Amino acid sequence: MKRILIDANPVVPYLVAGKNSGIGRTNMELIKALHNIPQEEIPFEISLYTQNLKGVSAKALNTRFKSIHAYWRNNPRWNKSAASLRLRELIGRYDLLHITHNFEYVAHPENCIVTIHDAMMFSYPESFLNHDFAKSTYPPFARKAKAVITCSENSKREIAEYMDVNPDKIFVTPWGVDHNLLFPHEVPPCRYTDGYPYFISVSCDRGRKNTIAVVEAFIDFYKNTPTHHLILVWRKPTDEVRELINKNSHVADKIHFVSNISNEELADLYAGATCSFFPSKYEGFGLPIAESMACGTPVVTCRNSSLEEVGGDVALYVEPDDISAMSEIMLKFESGELQKTDLSELNLQQSMNFTWERCSRLTLDVYRRCLGI
C-alpha cells in the first residue's frame, strides 16, 4: 500500500505549550479531519512525521495514523544536512511527502506536495518578516514539487504569477471551521466588559493585520458616548497602539486586550460580540472571518486578497484605511440601525462553505491524483 507522510512539525508548539500559529492550527485541524474520514475511504497509508530532541510527537494527537518521530533538531541548518543524507526518506519510507509549512529542505522535491499558505512575500512584503529567504527558496521548491496546495483562489493566482508555478498543479483546498466549537450560542455577560456589549477583533498583529485602524475607528466612534466596548484578542500589542490609547485616555478602560485564552473562551467571545472587525490589508485566507460567521456574528472586513472569497455577499466591506466607515458601522450597531439578529443566519450560512471535512476530502483528492490512484 502506498504511504503518505504528513509533516506535522507545525503542531509541535501546541503539543508543548498549548500555543498554535495559524499554520500549526490548520495543520492540526487537517490531520484531525483526515482521521475522521473512514479508513475504507482512504486507499493508502497515512503517517505523521515530527522531529525534535524532546520526543514530542504527533502521537499526542490521538489519531489512528502511525507516528514517526526523529530525535534530531528541527532547524534549517540541520534539515539541510539531513536532506543531503536522505534521513527523512530513510525513516519515513514514503511514496509522497506532504510539507505543510511552505518550504522544507528535502532530498527529492519531486516526491512532495507542499502547502503554500500565501504569496505575501511578493505581493505584500513586510520588513519584519524573513521574506528574502521565502522569495529565494519557496519558488524553486514549488516548481519542483509534484503539487502545490493552497487555501484560496487568490493565493493560487499569486503563486502561479509570482513563483512561476504551473497553475494546473496548484490545488485550492479552503480552510475550514470547527463547527462543533464555533456556533451561535448564548453566553454569560462578558467578564472583560462588566456585561456591556462589545465589538471584537481577533488575530491581531502588526503591519498588514491593520488592527490599529479598528482602534482608531473605536476612538472616533466613542465621541458618541456609546455603551459598546472593544475587545482585542492580541497577545503583544504594539507600542504604537498603546501610545494611541494613552493619548485618548478617556477610552482606555473601554478597550481590552485579551490573550492566552482557551478555544472555548474564544468561541464565547465570538458568539457574544455584536460585530467582528477584520480590516486586514492582505490574507492568504482569513480564518477570523469564517470563525466569527460560524458563531452568527457579523464581520466587517475588506475586499482585498482572499477576504471576499471568505466573506462572500454577507460581510460588511470597507476600505482598510477608511476609519470613518468603520466608525459609522459601529454607530449603526450601537443605535440599532444594524441588528446582529437580522444578520446572524446569513453569516452562519456563509460559514458553512468552510468545513475541515471538505478541506480534508479535497486534500485526499490531491493525494490520489499525485499517486495515480
Coordinates of C-alpha atoms in Angstrom, one line a residue:
M1 CA 0.0 0.0 0.0
K2 CA 1.2 3.5 -0.8
R3 CA 2.3 5.7 2.1
I4 CA 1.7 9.4 2.6
L5 CA 3.9 11.1 5.1
I6 CA 2.5 14.3 6.5
D7 CA 4.9 16.7 8.1
A8 CA 3.2 17.5 11.4
N9 CA 6.0 19.7 12.9
P10 CA 3.9 22.8 12.9
V11 CA 1.7 21.2 15.6
V12 CA 4.5 20.6 18.0
P13 CA 4.4 24.1 19.7
Y14 CA 0.8 23.4 20.5
L15 CA 1.6 20.0 22.0
V16 CA 4.4 21.5 24.0
A17 CA 2.9 24.8 25.2
G18 CA -0.7 24.9 24.0
K19 CA 0.1 27.8 21.7
N20 CA -0.7 27.5 18.0
S21 CA 0.3 29.6 15.0
G22 CA -2.1 29.9 12.0
I23 CA -0.1 27.3 10.1
G24 CA 0.0 25.0 13.2
R25 CA -3.7 25.3 13.7
T26 CA -4.6 24.5 10.1
N27 CA -2.1 21.6 10.1
M28 CA -3.8 20.1 13.3
E29 CA -7.3 20.6 12.0
L30 CA -6.5 18.9 8.7
I31 CA -5.0 15.9 10.5
K32 CA -8.0 15.6 12.8
A33 CA -10.4 15.8 9.8
L34 CA -8.4 13.2 7.9
H35 CA -8.7 10.9 11.0
N36 CA -12.5 11.3 11.0
I37 CA -12.8 10.0 7.4
P38 CA -13.4 6.2 7.5
Q39 CA -10.3 4.2 6.8
E40 CA -12.1 2.3 3.9
E41 CA -12.3 5.6 2.0
I42 CA -8.6 6.2 2.1
P43 CA -6.7 3.9 -0.3
F44 CA -3.3 4.5 1.2
E45 CA -1.5 4.6 4.5
I46 CA -1.1 8.0 6.3
S47 CA 1.8 8.6 8.7
L48 CA 2.6 11.7 10.7
Y49 CA 6.2 12.9 10.9
T50 CA 7.8 15.1 13.7
Q51 CA 11.3 15.8 14.7
N52 CA 12.7 17.4 17.9
L53 CA 15.1 16.4 20.7
K54 CA 12.3 16.5 23.3
G55 CA 10.5 13.5 21.8
V56 CA 7.2 15.4 21.4
S57 CA 5.5 13.6 18.6
A58 CA 2.2 13.6 16.7
K59 CA 1.2 10.5 18.7
A60 CA -0.2 13.0 21.2
L61 CA -2.9 14.0 18.6
N62 CA -4.5 10.6 19.3
T63 CA -5.2 9.7 15.7
R64 CA -5.2 6.3 14.1
F65 CA -2.2 7.3 12.0
K66 CA 1.2 6.0 12.7
S67 CA 3.6 8.5 14.3
I68 CA 7.2 8.6 13.1
H69 CA 9.5 10.7 15.2
A70 CA 13.1 11.7 14.6
Y71 CA 15.2 12.6 17.6
W72 CA 17.2 15.4 16.0
R73 CA 17.0 19.2 15.9
N74 CA 14.4 21.0 13.8
N75 CA 16.2 24.0 12.3
P76 CA 17.2 25.0 8.7
R77 CA 20.9 24.1 9.2
W78 CA 20.2 20.6 10.5
N79 CA 17.4 20.0 8.0
K80 CA 19.6 20.9 5.1
S81 CA 22.2 18.4 6.2
A82 CA 19.5 15.8 6.9
A83 CA 18.2 16.2 3.4
S84 CA 21.6 15.6 1.8
L85 CA 21.8 12.4 3.8
R86 CA 18.2 11.4 3.0
L87 CA 17.4 10.8 6.6
R88 CA 13.7 11.7 6.4
E89 CA 13.3 9.3 3.4
L90 CA 15.1 6.5 5.3
I91 CA 12.9 6.6 8.4
G92 CA 9.7 7.7 6.7
R93 CA 9.8 5.4 3.7
Y94 CA 7.1 7.4 2.0
D95 CA 5.8 7.5 -1.6
L96 CA 4.6 11.0 -1.1
L97 CA 5.6 13.6 1.4
H98 CA 3.3 16.5 2.3
I99 CA 5.2 19.6 3.5
T100 CA 2.5 21.6 5.3
H101 CA 4.5 24.8 6.0
N102 CA 5.6 26.5 2.8
F103 CA 9.0 25.0 2.4
E104 CA 11.5 22.4 3.7
Y105 CA 14.8 21.0 2.7
V106 CA 14.2 17.6 1.2
A107 CA 16.2 15.2 -0.9
H108 CA 13.6 14.8 -3.6
P109 CA 11.1 17.7 -4.0
E110 CA 9.5 15.8 -7.0
N111 CA 8.1 13.4 -4.4
C112 CA 6.5 16.1 -2.4
I113 CA 3.3 18.1 -2.1
V114 CA 3.8 21.5 -0.5
T115 CA 1.2 23.7 1.1
I116 CA 2.0 27.3 0.5
H117 CA -0.3 29.4 2.5
D118 CA 0.1 32.7 0.6
A119 CA 2.4 34.7 -1.6
M120 CA 2.6 37.7 0.5
M121 CA 6.4 37.8 0.4
F122 CA 5.9 39.0 -3.2
S123 CA 2.6 40.8 -3.2
Y124 CA 2.6 42.4 0.4
P125 CA 6.2 42.1 1.8
E126 CA 6.8 43.3 5.3
S127 CA 10.2 44.2 6.6
F128 CA 10.0 42.4 10.0
L129 CA 9.3 39.0 8.3
N130 CA 12.1 37.0 6.7
H131 CA 10.7 37.4 3.2
D132 CA 14.1 37.4 1.5
F133 CA 14.5 33.8 2.5
A134 CA 11.0 33.0 1.3
K135 CA 11.5 34.7 -2.0
S136 CA 14.6 32.7 -2.8
T137 CA 13.5 29.3 -1.5
Y138 CA 9.8 28.9 -2.0
P139 CA 9.6 29.3 -5.8
P140 CA 12.2 26.7 -6.9
F141 CA 10.8 24.2 -4.3
A142 CA 7.2 24.8 -5.5
R143 CA 8.2 24.4 -9.2
K144 CA 9.9 21.1 -8.4
A145 CA 7.2 19.7 -6.2
K146 CA 4.6 17.3 -7.6
A147 CA 1.8 19.5 -6.5
V148 CA 1.1 22.7 -4.5
I149 CA -1.9 23.1 -2.1
T150 CA -3.1 26.5 -1.1
C151 CA -6.2 27.8 0.7
S152 CA -7.7 30.4 -1.7
E153 CA -8.1 31.2 -5.4
N154 CA -6.3 34.4 -4.8
S155 CA -3.3 32.6 -3.4
K156 CA -3.4 30.2 -6.3
R157 CA -3.2 33.1 -8.8
E158 CA -0.4 34.8 -6.9
I159 CA 1.7 31.6 -6.5
A160 CA 1.3 30.9 -10.3
E161 CA 2.2 34.5 -11.1
Y162 CA 5.0 35.4 -8.7
M163 CA 6.6 31.9 -8.3
D164 CA 6.1 30.9 -11.9
V165 CA 4.4 27.6 -11.0
N166 CA 2.1 25.9 -13.5
P167 CA -1.4 26.6 -12.3
D168 CA -2.5 23.1 -13.3
K169 CA -0.6 21.7 -10.4
I170 CA -1.9 24.2 -7.8
F171 CA -5.0 23.0 -5.9
V172 CA -7.2 25.1 -3.7
T173 CA -8.4 23.4 -0.5
P174 CA -10.1 26.2 1.5
W175 CA -9.5 26.1 5.3
G176 CA -12.4 25.2 7.5
V177 CA -14.1 26.0 10.7
D178 CA -14.7 23.7 13.7
H179 CA -18.5 24.0 13.7
N180 CA -18.7 21.8 16.9
L181 CA -16.8 24.5 18.7
L182 CA -17.9 27.7 16.8
F183 CA -21.6 28.1 16.5
P184 CA -24.3 30.6 17.7
H185 CA -24.9 30.1 21.4
E186 CA -25.9 32.1 24.4
V187 CA -23.1 33.3 26.6
P188 CA -22.9 34.8 30.1
P189 CA -22.2 38.5 30.4
C190 CA -18.7 39.3 29.3
R191 CA -16.3 39.5 32.3
Y192 CA -13.9 41.8 30.4
T193 CA -16.6 44.5 29.8
D194 CA -18.6 44.1 33.0
G195 CA -21.5 42.9 30.9
Y196 CA -21.5 45.8 28.4
P197 CA -21.9 44.9 24.7
Y198 CA -18.7 44.8 22.7
F199 CA -17.0 44.6 19.3
I200 CA -14.2 42.2 18.8
S201 CA -11.1 41.9 16.7
V202 CA -9.2 38.6 16.6
S203 CA -5.8 37.5 15.2
C204 CA -4.4 41.0 15.9
D205 CA -0.9 41.7 14.8
R206 CA 1.2 44.5 13.5
G207 CA 1.5 45.5 9.9
R208 CA -1.0 44.1 7.4
K209 CA -3.5 43.0 10.0
N210 CA -4.3 46.7 10.4
T211 CA -5.8 46.4 13.9
I212 CA -4.7 49.9 14.7
A213 CA -7.5 51.0 12.2
V214 CA -10.1 49.3 14.4
V215 CA -8.7 51.2 17.5
E216 CA -8.8 54.5 15.6
A217 CA -12.4 53.8 14.5
F218 CA -13.4 53.0 18.0
I219 CA -11.9 56.2 19.4
D220 CA -13.8 58.1 16.7
F221 CA -17.0 56.2 17.5
Y222 CA -16.6 56.9 21.2
K223 CA -17.4 60.6 20.6
N224 CA -21.0 59.5 20.7
T225 CA -20.7 58.2 24.4
P226 CA -21.7 54.6 23.4
T227 CA -22.2 51.6 25.6
H228 CA -20.1 49.3 23.5
H229 CA -16.5 48.3 24.4
L230 CA -13.8 46.9 22.2
I231 CA -12.0 43.5 22.8
L232 CA -8.8 42.8 21.0
V233 CA -7.5 39.3 21.1
W234 CA -3.9 40.3 20.9
R235 CA -1.0 38.8 22.9
K236 CA 1.6 41.6 22.4
P237 CA 0.0 44.9 21.4
T238 CA 2.5 47.2 19.7
D239 CA 3.9 50.4 21.3
E240 CA 2.1 52.3 18.6
V241 CA -1.3 51.0 19.6
R242 CA -0.6 51.5 23.3
E243 CA 0.5 55.1 22.7
L244 CA -2.6 55.8 20.7
I245 CA -4.8 54.6 23.5
N246 CA -2.8 56.5 26.1
K247 CA -3.3 59.7 24.1
N248 CA -7.0 59.0 24.2
S249 CA -7.2 58.0 27.9
H250 CA -11.0 58.6 28.0
V251 CA -11.4 55.3 26.1
A252 CA -8.6 53.3 27.8
D253 CA -11.0 51.5 30.2
K254 CA -13.2 50.5 27.2
I255 CA -10.5 48.8 25.2
H256 CA -9.5 45.3 26.5
F257 CA -6.5 43.2 25.4
V258 CA -7.1 39.5 25.8
S259 CA -4.6 36.7 25.4
N260 CA -3.8 33.1 26.5
I261 CA -7.5 32.0 26.3
S262 CA -8.9 28.6 25.6
N263 CA -10.6 27.7 22.3
E264 CA -13.9 27.6 24.2
E265 CA -13.5 31.1 25.6
L266 CA -12.6 32.4 22.2
A267 CA -15.8 30.8 20.9
D268 CA -17.7 32.5 23.6
L269 CA -16.1 35.9 22.8
Y270 CA -17.1 35.5 19.1
A271 CA -20.6 34.4 20.0
G272 CA -21.1 37.3 22.4
A273 CA -19.8 40.1 20.3
T274 CA -22.1 42.5 18.4
C275 CA -19.8 42.5 15.4
S276 CA -16.3 41.4 14.5
F277 CA -13.7 43.6 12.8
F278 CA -11.0 42.2 10.5
P279 CA -9.8 45.1 8.2
S280 CA -6.7 43.3 7.0
K281 CA -4.7 44.6 4.1
Y282 CA -3.7 41.1 2.9
E283 CA -4.5 37.5 3.8
G284 CA -3.9 34.1 2.3
F285 CA -7.4 33.1 3.7
G286 CA -8.9 35.0 6.6
L287 CA -9.9 32.4 9.3
P288 CA -11.3 35.0 11.7
I289 CA -14.0 35.9 9.2
A290 CA -15.3 32.3 8.8
E291 CA -14.9 31.7 12.6
S292 CA -16.9 34.8 13.5
M293 CA -19.6 34.0 10.9
A294 CA -19.9 30.5 12.3
C295 CA -20.9 32.0 15.6
G296 CA -23.5 34.1 13.9
T297 CA -21.6 37.3 14.4
P298 CA -21.4 39.8 11.5
V299 CA -18.0 40.7 10.2
V300 CA -16.5 44.0 8.9
T301 CA -13.6 43.3 6.5
C302 CA -12.1 44.4 3.2
R303 CA -12.3 43.3 -0.5
N304 CA -8.6 42.7 -1.0
S305 CA -6.6 39.5 -1.4
S306 CA -8.7 36.4 -0.4
L307 CA -11.0 38.2 2.1
E308 CA -14.0 38.5 -0.3
E309 CA -13.8 34.7 -1.0
V310 CA -14.5 34.1 2.6
G311 CA -16.9 36.9 3.4
G312 CA -19.0 36.4 0.2
D313 CA -22.0 38.6 -0.1
V314 CA -22.6 38.6 3.6
A315 CA -19.7 40.5 5.1
L316 CA -19.8 44.3 5.6
Y317 CA -17.0 45.7 3.5
V318 CA -14.9 48.8 4.0
E319 CA -11.6 50.1 2.7
P320 CA -8.8 49.1 5.1
D321 CA -7.9 52.8 5.9
D322 CA -11.4 54.1 5.9
I323 CA -11.6 54.9 9.6
S324 CA -14.9 56.9 9.3
A325 CA -16.7 54.0 7.6
M326 CA -15.7 51.6 10.4
S327 CA -16.8 54.1 13.0
E328 CA -20.1 54.6 11.2
I329 CA -20.8 50.8 11.2
M330 CA -20.0 50.8 15.0
L331 CA -22.5 53.6 15.4
K332 CA -25.2 51.8 13.4
F333 CA -24.9 48.8 15.6
E334 CA -24.9 51.0 18.7
S335 CA -28.1 52.8 17.6
G336 CA -29.9 49.6 16.4
E337 CA -29.9 50.6 12.8
L338 CA -27.9 47.4 12.2
Q339 CA -29.0 44.4 14.2
K340 CA -26.9 41.3 14.8
T341 CA -30.1 39.2 14.9
D342 CA -31.0 40.3 11.4
L343 CA -27.6 39.2 10.0
S344 CA -26.9 36.2 12.1
E345 CA -28.5 33.5 9.9
L346 CA -26.9 34.8 6.7
N347 CA -23.5 34.8 8.4
L348 CA -24.0 31.2 9.7
Q349 CA -25.0 30.0 6.2
Q350 CA -21.9 31.6 4.6
S351 CA -19.6 29.9 7.2
M352 CA -21.0 26.5 6.2
N353 CA -19.0 26.8 3.0
F354 CA -15.9 26.2 5.1
T355 CA -15.5 22.9 6.9
W356 CA -12.5 20.8 7.7
E357 CA -14.2 17.8 6.3
R358 CA -14.4 19.4 2.9
C359 CA -10.8 20.6 3.2
S360 CA -9.6 17.1 4.1
R361 CA -11.5 15.4 1.3
L362 CA -10.1 17.9 -1.2
T363 CA -6.7 17.1 0.2
L364 CA -7.3 13.4 -0.3
D365 CA -8.2 14.1 -3.9
V366 CA -4.8 15.7 -4.4
Y367 CA -3.0 12.7 -2.8
R368 CA -4.9 10.3 -5.1
R369 CA -4.0 12.4 -8.2
C370 CA -0.3 12.5 -7.2
L371 CA -0.2 8.8 -6.5
G372 CA -2.1 8.0 -9.7
I373 CA -5.0 6.4 -7.8

